[in-house]
PDB file of C-alpha atoms in Angstrom:
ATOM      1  CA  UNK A  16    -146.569 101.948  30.925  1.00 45.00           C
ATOM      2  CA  UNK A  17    -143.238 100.263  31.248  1.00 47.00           C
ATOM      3  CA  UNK A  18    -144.974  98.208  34.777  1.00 46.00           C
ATOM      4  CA  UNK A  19    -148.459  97.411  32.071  1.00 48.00           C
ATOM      5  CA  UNK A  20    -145.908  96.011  29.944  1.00 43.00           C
ATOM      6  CA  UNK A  21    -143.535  93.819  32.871  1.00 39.00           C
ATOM      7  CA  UNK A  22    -146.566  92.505  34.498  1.00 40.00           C
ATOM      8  CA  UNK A  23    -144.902  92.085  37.398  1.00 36.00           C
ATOM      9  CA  UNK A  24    -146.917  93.406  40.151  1.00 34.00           C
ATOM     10  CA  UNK A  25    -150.338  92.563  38.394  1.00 38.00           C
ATOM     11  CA  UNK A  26    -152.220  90.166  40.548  1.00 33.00           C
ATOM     12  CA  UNK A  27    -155.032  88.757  38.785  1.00 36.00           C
ATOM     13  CA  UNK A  28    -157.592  86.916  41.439  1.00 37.00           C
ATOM     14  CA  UNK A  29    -159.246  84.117  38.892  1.00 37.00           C
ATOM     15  CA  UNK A  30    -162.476  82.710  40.040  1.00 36.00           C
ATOM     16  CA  UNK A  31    -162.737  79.460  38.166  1.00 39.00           C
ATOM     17  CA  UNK A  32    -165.984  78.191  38.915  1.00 36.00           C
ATOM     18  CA  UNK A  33    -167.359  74.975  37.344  1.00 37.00           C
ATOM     19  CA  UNK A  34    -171.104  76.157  36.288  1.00 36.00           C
ATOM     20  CA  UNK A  35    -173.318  74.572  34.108  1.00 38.00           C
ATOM     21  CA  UNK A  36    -173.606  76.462  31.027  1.00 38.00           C
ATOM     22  CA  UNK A  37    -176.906  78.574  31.546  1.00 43.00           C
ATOM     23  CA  UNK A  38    -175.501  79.903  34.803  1.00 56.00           C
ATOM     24  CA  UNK A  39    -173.796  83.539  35.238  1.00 72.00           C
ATOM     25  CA  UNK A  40    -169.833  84.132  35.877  1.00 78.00           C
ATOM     26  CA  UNK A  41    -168.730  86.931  37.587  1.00 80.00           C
ATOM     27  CA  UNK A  42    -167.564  90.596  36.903  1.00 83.00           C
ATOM     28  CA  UNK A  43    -164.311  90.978  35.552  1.00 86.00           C
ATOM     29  CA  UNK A  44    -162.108  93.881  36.610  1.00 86.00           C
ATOM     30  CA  UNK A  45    -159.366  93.343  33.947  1.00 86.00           C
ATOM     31  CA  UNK A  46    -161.169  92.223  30.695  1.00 88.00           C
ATOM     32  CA  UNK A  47    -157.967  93.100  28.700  1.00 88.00           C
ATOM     33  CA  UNK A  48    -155.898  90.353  30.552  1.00 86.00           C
ATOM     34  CA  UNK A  49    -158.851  87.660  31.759  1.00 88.00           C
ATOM     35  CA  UNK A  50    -162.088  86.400  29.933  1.00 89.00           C
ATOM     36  CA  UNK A  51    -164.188  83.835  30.427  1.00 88.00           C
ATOM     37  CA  UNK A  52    -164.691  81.054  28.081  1.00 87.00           C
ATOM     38  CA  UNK A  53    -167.231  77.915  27.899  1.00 85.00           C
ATOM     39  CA  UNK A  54    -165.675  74.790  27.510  1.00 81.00           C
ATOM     40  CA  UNK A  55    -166.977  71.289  27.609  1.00 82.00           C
ATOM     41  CA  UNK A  56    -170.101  72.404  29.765  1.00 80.00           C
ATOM     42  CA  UNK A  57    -168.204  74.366  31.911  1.00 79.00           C
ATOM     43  CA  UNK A  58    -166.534  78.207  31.957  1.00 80.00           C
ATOM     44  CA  UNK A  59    -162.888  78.591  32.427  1.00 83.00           C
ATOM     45  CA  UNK A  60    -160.717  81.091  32.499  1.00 85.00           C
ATOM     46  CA  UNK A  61    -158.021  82.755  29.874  1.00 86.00           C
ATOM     47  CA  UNK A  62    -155.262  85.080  30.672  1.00 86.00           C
ATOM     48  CA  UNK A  63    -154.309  86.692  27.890  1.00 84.00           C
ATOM     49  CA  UNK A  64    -150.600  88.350  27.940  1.00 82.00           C
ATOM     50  CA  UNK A  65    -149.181  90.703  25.479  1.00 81.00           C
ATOM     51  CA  UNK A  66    -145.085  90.187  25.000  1.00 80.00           C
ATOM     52  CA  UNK A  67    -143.401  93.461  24.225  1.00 81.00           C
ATOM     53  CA  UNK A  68    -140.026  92.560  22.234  1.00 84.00           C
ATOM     54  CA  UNK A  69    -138.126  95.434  23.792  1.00 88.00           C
ATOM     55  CA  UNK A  70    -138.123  92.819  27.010  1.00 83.00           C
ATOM     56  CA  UNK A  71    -136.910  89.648  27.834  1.00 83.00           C
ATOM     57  CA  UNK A  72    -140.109  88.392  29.842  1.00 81.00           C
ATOM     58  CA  UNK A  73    -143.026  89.019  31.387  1.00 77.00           C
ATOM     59  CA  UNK A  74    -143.733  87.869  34.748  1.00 80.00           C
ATOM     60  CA  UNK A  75    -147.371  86.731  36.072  1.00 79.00           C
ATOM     61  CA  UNK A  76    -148.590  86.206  39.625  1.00 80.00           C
ATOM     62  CA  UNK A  77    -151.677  84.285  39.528  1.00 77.00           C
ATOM     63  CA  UNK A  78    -154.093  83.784  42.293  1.00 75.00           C
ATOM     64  CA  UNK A  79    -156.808  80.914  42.147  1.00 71.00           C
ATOM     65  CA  UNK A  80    -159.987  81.223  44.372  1.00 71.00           C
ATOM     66  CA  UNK A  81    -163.571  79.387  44.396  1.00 68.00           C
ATOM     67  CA  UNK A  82    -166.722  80.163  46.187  1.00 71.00           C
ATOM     68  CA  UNK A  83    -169.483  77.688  46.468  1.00 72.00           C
ATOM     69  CA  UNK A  84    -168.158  73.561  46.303  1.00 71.00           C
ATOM     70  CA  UNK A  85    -166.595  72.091  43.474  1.00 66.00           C
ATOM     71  CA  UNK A  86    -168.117  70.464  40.814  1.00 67.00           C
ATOM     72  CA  UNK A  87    -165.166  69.010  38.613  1.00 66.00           C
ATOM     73  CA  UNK A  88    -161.970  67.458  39.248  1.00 66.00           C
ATOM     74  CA  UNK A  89    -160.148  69.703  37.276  1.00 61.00           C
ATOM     75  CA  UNK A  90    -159.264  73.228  38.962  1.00 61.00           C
ATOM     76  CA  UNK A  91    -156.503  75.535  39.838  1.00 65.00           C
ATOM     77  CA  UNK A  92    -154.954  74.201  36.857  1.00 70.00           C
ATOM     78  CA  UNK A  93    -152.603  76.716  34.286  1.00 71.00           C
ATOM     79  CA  UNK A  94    -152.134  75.577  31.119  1.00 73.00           C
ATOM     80  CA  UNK A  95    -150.642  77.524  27.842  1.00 75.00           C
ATOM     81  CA  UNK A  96    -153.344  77.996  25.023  1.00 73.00           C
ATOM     82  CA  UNK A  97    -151.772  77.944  21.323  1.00 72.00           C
ATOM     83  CA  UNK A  98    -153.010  80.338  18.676  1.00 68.00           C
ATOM     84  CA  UNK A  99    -156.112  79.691  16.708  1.00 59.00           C
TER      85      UNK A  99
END
């Protein structure tokens, strides 16, 4: 529990790929931690963290990868979503 809760030896691999809309993303192995979302025409992808207060952080190692050739100029790109 306590290594679920540290994150620290959690890999995700995140397969950003820039499809249009109707097309299909691929399985995900972790869908408490990483989701797929459409945005602007595209899908990207959200990690989604939970911070237990007992700790001081939580670390995450984050691996980007892409098959096929890229459509966009933005990739490989982390950036921190705020709350809705």
């Amino acid at each position: 529990m306590e290594q679920l809760l540290m994150l620290p030896a959690i890999c995700l691999t995140l397969l950003l790929l820039t499809w249009s809309s109707s097309a299909q993303v691929p399985p995900v192995a972790c869908p408490e931690y990483f989701q797929y979302l459409a945005y602007n025409q595209e899908y990207i992808g959200r990690v989604s963290v939970r911070h237990d207060p007992q700790y001081a952080e939580n670390t995450l190692r984050i691996q980007f990868s892409q098959r096929g050739s890229l459509t966009s100029v933005s990739f490989a790109k982390l950036d921190l979503m705020k709350k809705k």
